Coordinates of C-alpha atoms (C1' of nucleotides) in Angstrom, one line a residue:
Chain A
M1484 CA 0.0 0.0 0.0
G1485 CA 2.8 2.4 1.0
N1486 CA 0.6 5.2 2.5
S1487 CA 0.4 7.0 5.7
S1488 CA -2.8 5.2 6.8
L1489 CA -1.2 1.8 7.1
Q1490 CA 0.7 1.5 10.4
I1491 CA 2.8 -1.5 10.9
I1492 CA 2.9 -2.3 14.6
A1493 CA 4.7 -5.6 14.4
E1494 CA 5.4 -8.3 11.8
N1495 CA 1.8 -9.6 11.8
V1496 CA 0.1 -6.6 13.5
S1497 CA -1.1 -3.6 11.5
V1498 CA -3.6 -0.7 12.0
I1499 CA -5.3 1.2 9.2
A1500 CA -5.6 4.7 10.6
S1501 CA -4.4 8.1 9.4
P1502 CA -2.0 10.0 11.7
K1503 CA -4.8 12.2 12.9
T1504 CA -7.1 9.4 13.8
W1505 CA -7.2 8.9 17.6
I1506 CA -6.3 5.3 18.5
E1507 CA -6.1 4.5 22.2
G1508 CA -2.9 2.8 23.4
G1509 CA -4.8 0.2 25.3
A1510 CA -6.5 -1.0 22.1
I1511 CA -3.1 -1.4 20.4
Q1512 CA -2.0 -3.4 23.4
Q1513 CA -5.0 -5.7 23.2
L1514 CA -4.4 -6.1 19.4
Q1515 CA -0.8 -7.2 20.1
T1516 CA -1.9 -9.6 22.8
T1517 CA -4.4 -11.3 20.4
A1518 CA -1.6 -11.5 17.8
K1519 CA 0.3 -13.8 20.1
L1520 CA -2.5 -16.4 20.5
P1521 CA -1.5 -19.9 19.2
G1522 CA -2.2 -20.2 15.5
M1523 CA -2.7 -16.5 15.0
H1524 CA -1.2 -15.4 11.6
R1525 CA -2.2 -11.8 11.3
V1526 CA -4.3 -9.1 13.1
V1527 CA -5.4 -5.7 11.8
G1528 CA -7.0 -2.8 13.6
M1529 CA -9.5 -0.7 11.7
P1530 CA -9.6 3.2 12.2
D1531 CA -12.5 2.7 14.7
L1532 CA -10.3 0.4 16.8
H1533 CA -11.0 0.8 20.6
P1534 CA -10.5 -1.3 23.7
G1535 CA -13.0 -4.1 24.5
R1536 CA -13.4 -6.7 27.3
G1537 CA -10.0 -8.2 26.9
Y1538 CA -10.0 -8.1 23.2
P1539 CA -10.2 -5.0 21.0
V1540 CA -13.3 -3.9 19.0
G1541 CA -12.9 -2.7 15.4
A1542 CA -10.5 -5.4 14.3
A1543 CA -10.1 -8.6 12.3
F1544 CA -8.0 -11.7 13.3
F1545 CA -6.8 -14.5 11.0
S1546 CA -5.8 -17.8 12.5
V1547 CA -4.8 -21.2 11.1
G1548 CA -5.7 -24.6 12.6
R1549 CA -7.8 -23.2 15.5
F1550 CA -10.3 -20.4 16.1
Y1551 CA -11.4 -18.3 19.1
P1552 CA -15.1 -17.8 19.8
A1553 CA -14.2 -15.1 22.4
L1554 CA -12.7 -12.9 19.7
I1555 CA -16.2 -12.8 18.0
G1556 CA -17.7 -11.8 21.3
G1557 CA -21.2 -12.3 22.6
D1558 CA -23.1 -10.4 20.0
I1559 CA -22.6 -12.9 17.3
G1560 CA -24.2 -11.6 14.0
C1561 CA -24.4 -7.9 15.1
G1562 CA -24.6 -5.8 11.9
M1563 CA -26.2 -3.1 9.9
R1564 CA -29.3 -3.2 7.7
L1565 CA -30.0 -0.3 5.4
L1566 CA -33.4 0.2 3.8
K1567 CA -35.0 2.7 1.5
T1568 CA -38.5 3.7 2.8
D1569 CA -41.4 5.0 0.8
L1570 CA -41.4 8.1 2.9
S1571 CA -40.7 11.2 1.0
I1572 CA -38.0 13.7 2.3
A1573 CA -40.2 16.6 1.3
K1574 CA -42.6 18.0 3.9
L1575 CA -41.2 15.9 6.8
S1576 CA -42.2 16.7 10.3
L1577 CA -39.6 15.0 12.6
D1578 CA -41.8 15.6 15.7
K1579 CA -44.7 13.9 14.1
L1580 CA -42.5 11.0 12.9
V1581 CA -41.2 10.5 16.5
K1582 CA -44.8 10.4 17.8
R1583 CA -45.8 7.9 15.1
L1584 CA -42.8 5.7 15.8
G1585 CA -43.9 5.4 19.4
N1586 CA -42.4 2.8 21.7
I1587 CA -40.9 -0.2 20.0
D1588 CA -39.1 -1.7 23.0
A1589 CA -41.6 -4.5 24.0
P1590 CA -41.3 -8.0 22.7
L1591 CA -43.0 -8.2 19.2
I1592 CA -44.5 -11.6 20.0
E1593 CA -46.4 -10.1 22.9
Q1594 CA -48.0 -7.4 20.7
N1595 CA -50.8 -9.3 18.9
D1596 CA -51.6 -12.2 16.5
F1597 CA -50.4 -10.3 13.5
W1598 CA -46.9 -9.9 14.9
R1599 CA -46.8 -13.4 16.3
E1600 CA -47.5 -14.6 12.8
R1601 CA -44.9 -12.3 11.3
V1602 CA -42.2 -13.6 13.7
R1603 CA -43.3 -17.2 13.0
S1604 CA -43.0 -16.7 9.3
Y1605 CA -39.2 -16.4 9.6
Q1606 CA -39.2 -20.1 10.7
L1607 CA -36.4 -19.7 13.1
Q1608 CA -35.2 -22.7 15.2
E1609 CA -36.3 -22.5 18.8
S1610 CA -33.8 -20.5 20.9
G1611 CA -35.6 -19.4 24.0
F1612 CA -34.9 -15.8 23.0
E1613 CA -38.0 -15.3 20.9
P1614 CA -39.1 -12.3 23.0
S1615 CA -36.0 -10.5 21.9
L1616 CA -37.0 -10.7 18.2
G1617 CA -37.9 -7.3 16.8
T1618 CA -36.2 -5.4 19.6
I1619 CA -33.1 -3.2 19.3
G1620 CA -31.4 -3.8 22.6
G1621 CA -29.0 -1.5 24.4
G1622 CA -25.4 -0.3 24.2
N1623 CA -24.5 1.1 20.7
H1624 CA -27.5 -0.5 19.0
F1625 CA -30.0 1.9 17.3
A1626 CA -32.5 2.5 14.6
E1627 CA -32.1 5.7 12.6
L1628 CA -34.0 7.5 10.0
Q1629 CA -31.7 9.3 7.6
Q1630 CA -31.6 11.7 4.7
I1631 CA -29.1 11.3 1.8
T1632 CA -27.3 14.7 1.6
E1633 CA -24.6 14.0 -1.0
V1634 CA -24.0 11.5 -3.8
F1635 CA -20.4 10.9 -4.9
D1636 CA -21.0 8.1 -7.4
Q1637 CA -24.4 8.4 -9.2
Q1638 CA -24.0 5.2 -11.1
I1639 CA -23.4 2.9 -8.2
F1640 CA -26.0 4.9 -6.2
S1641 CA -28.7 4.3 -8.8
A1642 CA -27.7 0.8 -9.6
H1643 CA -28.4 -0.1 -5.9
G1644 CA -31.9 1.5 -6.1
L1645 CA -31.0 4.4 -3.9
D1646 CA -33.0 7.7 -4.2
R1647 CA -32.2 10.9 -2.5
K1648 CA -35.8 11.9 -2.3
Q1649 CA -36.7 9.0 0.0
V1650 CA -36.0 8.6 3.7
M1651 CA -33.5 5.8 4.6
L1652 CA -33.7 3.5 7.6
L1653 CA -30.6 2.1 9.2
V1654 CA -30.9 -0.7 11.8
H1655 CA -28.0 -1.6 14.0
S1656 CA -28.7 -4.7 16.2
G1657 CA -27.6 -8.3 16.7
S1658 CA -28.5 -11.6 18.2
R1659 CA -29.4 -10.1 21.6
G1660 CA -29.1 -12.6 24.5
F1661 CA -28.9 -15.6 22.1
G1662 CA -25.4 -15.0 20.9
G1663 CA -24.3 -14.1 24.5
Q1664 CA -25.6 -17.4 25.8
I1665 CA -23.7 -19.3 23.0
L1666 CA -20.4 -17.6 24.0
R1667 CA -21.0 -18.0 27.8
Q1668 CA -21.7 -21.7 27.5
H1669 CA -18.7 -22.1 25.3
I1670 CA -16.4 -20.3 27.7
E1671 CA -17.7 -22.2 30.7
Q1672 CA -16.7 -25.4 28.9
Y1673 CA -13.5 -24.6 27.0
G1674 CA -12.2 -21.3 28.5
H1675 CA -10.4 -18.8 26.3
H1676 CA -8.0 -21.3 24.6
G1677 CA -10.0 -21.5 21.4
L1678 CA -10.8 -24.7 19.5
A1679 CA -8.8 -26.9 17.2
E1680 CA -10.6 -27.0 13.9
D1681 CA -11.0 -30.8 13.9
D1682 CA -12.4 -30.8 17.5
A1683 CA -16.1 -31.9 17.8
A1684 CA -16.7 -28.7 19.8
A1685 CA -15.6 -26.6 16.9
T1686 CA -18.4 -28.1 14.8
S1687 CA -20.9 -27.5 17.6
Y1688 CA -19.8 -23.8 18.0
W1689 CA -19.9 -23.4 14.2
Q1690 CA -23.5 -24.6 14.1
Q1691 CA -24.6 -22.3 16.9
H1692 CA -22.8 -19.4 15.4
Q1693 CA -24.6 -19.9 12.1
Q1694 CA -27.9 -20.0 14.0
A1695 CA -27.1 -16.7 15.8
L1696 CA -26.1 -15.0 12.5
H1697 CA -29.5 -15.9 11.1
F1698 CA -31.3 -14.9 14.3
A1699 CA -29.5 -11.5 14.2
L1700 CA -30.4 -10.9 10.5
C1701 CA -34.1 -11.8 11.1
N1702 CA -34.1 -9.6 14.2
R1703 CA -33.0 -6.6 12.1
S1704 CA -35.6 -7.4 9.5
L1705 CA -38.3 -7.6 12.1
I1706 CA -37.2 -4.3 13.7
A1707 CA -37.4 -2.6 10.2
E1708 CA -40.9 -4.2 9.6
R1709 CA -42.1 -2.9 13.0
I1710 CA -40.8 0.6 12.4
C1711 CA -42.4 0.7 8.9
A1712 CA -45.7 -0.5 10.3
N1713 CA -45.7 2.3 12.8
L1714 CA -44.8 4.9 10.2
A1715 CA -47.3 3.5 7.8
T1716 CA -44.7 3.0 5.1
H1717 CA -42.9 0.2 3.3
A1718 CA -39.1 -0.3 2.9
E1719 CA -36.9 -2.1 0.5
P1720 CA -33.7 -3.5 1.9
I1721 CA -30.5 -2.2 0.3
L1722 CA -28.0 -4.1 2.3
D1723 CA -27.7 -6.2 5.5
I1724 CA -24.1 -6.9 6.7
H1725 CA -22.8 -8.6 9.8
H1726 CA -19.7 -7.2 11.5
N1727 CA -19.3 -9.7 14.3
F1728 CA -18.7 -13.2 12.8
L1729 CA -16.4 -16.0 12.0
S1730 CA -15.7 -17.3 8.4
E1731 CA -13.4 -19.8 6.8
V1732 CA -11.1 -18.2 4.1
S1733 CA -7.8 -18.6 2.3
I1734 CA -5.4 -15.7 2.8
D1735 CA -1.8 -15.7 1.3
G1736 CA -2.2 -19.4 0.4
A1737 CA -3.2 -20.5 3.9
R1738 CA -6.7 -21.7 4.7
G1739 CA -7.9 -20.5 8.1
F1740 CA -10.4 -18.6 10.2
L1741 CA -11.2 -15.0 9.9
H1742 CA -12.6 -13.4 13.0
R1743 CA -14.3 -10.1 12.6
K1744 CA -15.2 -8.1 15.8
G1745 CA -16.6 -4.7 14.8
A1746 CA -15.2 -5.1 11.3
T1747 CA -17.3 -4.9 8.2
P1748 CA -16.5 -7.4 5.4
A1749 CA -15.0 -5.7 2.3
D1750 CA -16.0 -8.7 0.1
E1751 CA -19.8 -8.7 0.5
G1752 CA -20.9 -5.8 -1.6
L1753 CA -22.1 -2.3 -0.7
I1754 CA -21.7 -1.3 3.0
V1755 CA -22.7 1.5 5.3
I1756 CA -20.3 3.0 7.9
P1757 CA -22.3 5.0 10.4
G1758 CA -21.0 7.9 12.4
S1759 CA -22.3 8.7 15.9
R1760 CA -25.9 10.0 16.3
G1761 CA -24.6 13.5 15.8
D1762 CA -22.6 12.8 12.7
Y1763 CA -23.0 11.6 9.1
S1764 CA -23.0 8.0 7.8
F1765 CA -21.4 6.9 4.6
V1766 CA -22.5 4.3 2.0
V1767 CA -19.2 3.0 0.5
Q1768 CA -18.0 0.3 -1.8
A1769 CA -14.9 -1.7 -1.0
R1770 CA -11.9 -1.5 -3.4
L1771 CA -10.1 -4.7 -3.0
G1772 CA -9.0 -4.7 -6.6
N1773 CA -7.2 -7.9 -7.6
Q1774 CA -3.9 -7.3 -5.8
G1775 CA -3.6 -9.8 -2.9
E1776 CA -1.5 -7.5 -0.8
L1777 CA -4.1 -4.8 -0.2
A1778 CA -6.8 -7.4 0.5
S1779 CA -4.6 -9.5 2.8
H1780 CA -3.2 -6.6 4.7
S1781 CA -6.7 -5.4 5.5
L1782 CA -8.0 -9.0 6.1
F1783 CA -10.8 -8.1 3.7
S1784 CA -12.3 -5.8 6.3
L1785 CA -13.3 -2.2 6.9
A1786 CA -14.4 -0.1 9.9
H1787 CA -17.9 -0.7 11.3
G1788 CA -18.5 2.8 12.6
A1789 CA -16.9 5.8 14.2
G1790 CA -15.5 3.8 17.2
R1791 CA -15.6 4.9 20.9
K1792 CA -13.2 7.6 22.0
W1793 CA -14.4 7.7 25.7
M1794 CA -15.2 4.8 28.0
R1795 CA -18.9 4.6 28.9
S1796 CA -18.3 5.4 32.5
E1797 CA -16.5 8.7 31.8
C1798 CA -19.3 10.2 29.5
E1799 CA -21.8 11.4 32.1
P1800 CA -19.2 13.0 34.4
R1801 CA -17.6 14.8 31.5
L1802 CA -20.8 16.0 29.9
K1803 CA -23.3 16.6 32.6
Q1804 CA -22.1 20.2 33.3
R1805 CA -22.2 21.0 29.6
Y1806 CA -25.5 19.6 28.5
T1807 CA -29.0 18.9 29.9
V1808 CA -30.8 15.7 28.9
A1809 CA -33.1 17.9 26.8
Q1810 CA -30.1 19.3 24.9
L1811 CA -28.8 15.8 24.3
S1812 CA -32.1 14.9 22.7
R1813 CA -31.2 17.1 19.7
T1814 CA -27.9 17.1 17.8
A1815 CA -25.8 19.6 15.9
L1816 CA -27.3 18.2 12.7
D1817 CA -30.7 19.1 14.1
S1818 CA -31.8 15.4 14.4
R1819 CA -34.0 14.1 17.2
V1820 CA -32.8 11.5 19.7
V1821 CA -35.2 9.1 21.3
C1822 CA -33.4 7.8 24.4
H1823 CA -35.4 7.8 27.6
D1824 CA -32.5 6.3 29.6
K1825 CA -30.3 8.9 31.2
G1826 CA -27.2 6.8 31.5
L1827 CA -27.4 5.7 27.9
I1828 CA -28.0 9.2 26.4
F1829 CA -24.7 10.3 27.9
E1830 CA -22.8 7.1 27.0
E1831 CA -23.8 7.5 23.4
A1832 CA -23.2 11.2 23.1
P1833 CA -21.5 12.3 19.8
E1834 CA -18.5 13.5 21.9
A1835 CA -17.9 9.9 23.1
Y1836 CA -17.1 8.9 19.5
K1837 CA -14.4 9.7 17.0
P1838 CA -15.3 12.0 14.1
I1839 CA -16.5 9.8 11.2
D1840 CA -14.4 11.9 8.7
S1841 CA -11.2 10.6 10.2
V1842 CA -12.4 7.0 9.9
I1843 CA -13.6 7.4 6.3
E1844 CA -10.4 9.3 5.3
S1845 CA -8.2 6.6 6.8
L1846 CA -10.0 3.9 4.7
Q1847 CA -9.8 6.2 1.6
D1848 CA -6.1 6.9 2.1
A1849 CA -5.4 3.2 2.4
G1850 CA -7.1 2.7 -0.9
L1851 CA -9.7 0.5 0.6
I1852 CA -13.0 2.3 -0.2
H1853 CA -14.9 4.3 -2.8
V1854 CA -17.4 6.6 -1.2
V1855 CA -20.8 6.5 -2.8
A1856 CA -23.1 8.6 -0.6
K1857 CA -23.4 10.7 2.6
L1858 CA -26.4 10.4 4.9
K1859 CA -27.4 12.7 7.8
P1860 CA -29.4 11.5 10.8
L1861 CA -33.0 12.6 11.1
I1862 CA -34.2 10.5 14.1
S1863 CA -32.0 8.2 16.2
Y1864 CA -34.1 5.8 18.2
K1865 CA -32.5 4.0 21.2
T1866 CA -35.2 3.3 23.8
S1867 CA -38.5 4.7 25.1
G1868 CA -38.1 3.0 28.4
G1869 CA -35.1 2.7 30.6
C1870 CA -35.0 4.6 33.9
C1871 CA -34.7 8.0 35.3
L1872 CA -36.0 10.0 32.4
Chain B
dA365 C1' -23.6 -6.4 24.8
dT366 C1' -26.8 -8.6 28.3
dG367 C1' -34.9 -11.4 29.4
dT368 C1' -27.6 -7.9 32.9
dG369 C1' -24.9 -9.4 39.2
dC370 C1' -23.9 -9.3 44.8

DNA sequence: ATGTGC
């Protein structure tokens, strides 16, 4: 690549980030630790890299002979679904839309027969987590209505059925408690040592992982259906991409396992990289070309968002003097925030995240993406419940 | 992240 956005940390450790992109030292430390795991061939941090529970978030890990469920984390199948709604941008009233959206936190299967039937129509295997289907969850998960403000490549834009006159819907959620249970049960039995590929337990994890990926995708689809029903509209899915998952691939002639944790695949078509609730999102196309070096150095992966800059626990102390909760319910881009949970509205403040420009520029400088369109938030929905608000 | 932990 030979550019300033590729940082070589060690022989098999690299980070894709421009010099001006903030990367916390602790995250690099975690990246180097994972690089030393048995069988690990290469690890790469994306520009949204930040520290996680033991292992970093915003990274991809390639191992041979064994794989590590803990590197995927508990939210197996977490991802982004982008849809084009039938709502017209013209004459939009955000306050009316917020009212019509209402509360979408309760289990869908507890709503009525219509929704029970909609959930059943997905024919998911029984998991015990059926009440979570159609619900967004907490943390960084959200559903957001967006407006396309700029188009950089009209041809790709139109070819994917995008239209700047229509409101977009972005859903970020995953497998809820289901993936968490799969990881917890795995760790209880096998610890953090990973699994040899020919171990029977590897097959078992693999099957459960596939089930969680499907659960997560169906969950995003149900969330979108539910939002559309409340807004009396219909939406056409443009893309749905996981960023927490395991896959079997060949890289530099070695067949092995690619772990993605907060890393969007660069080989599954058009993707969306969202900024914080107070920042833009970008629809981009990966540019892997046919040179193996670019693809293998990035492990066929891209950033999955802006990446946290502040730990959750330091957000409220740092911001409560500066903003009231009412102020946090609007953003600098004049979007509305639905988050009736005081802790969460601080934890997810735009200030807690890196500027999305630095993430997009890093990927562009590295030659990894082609930017197609820019979207601004209209309404960011987190939760209507929670406490203390 | 979490039908969330003592």
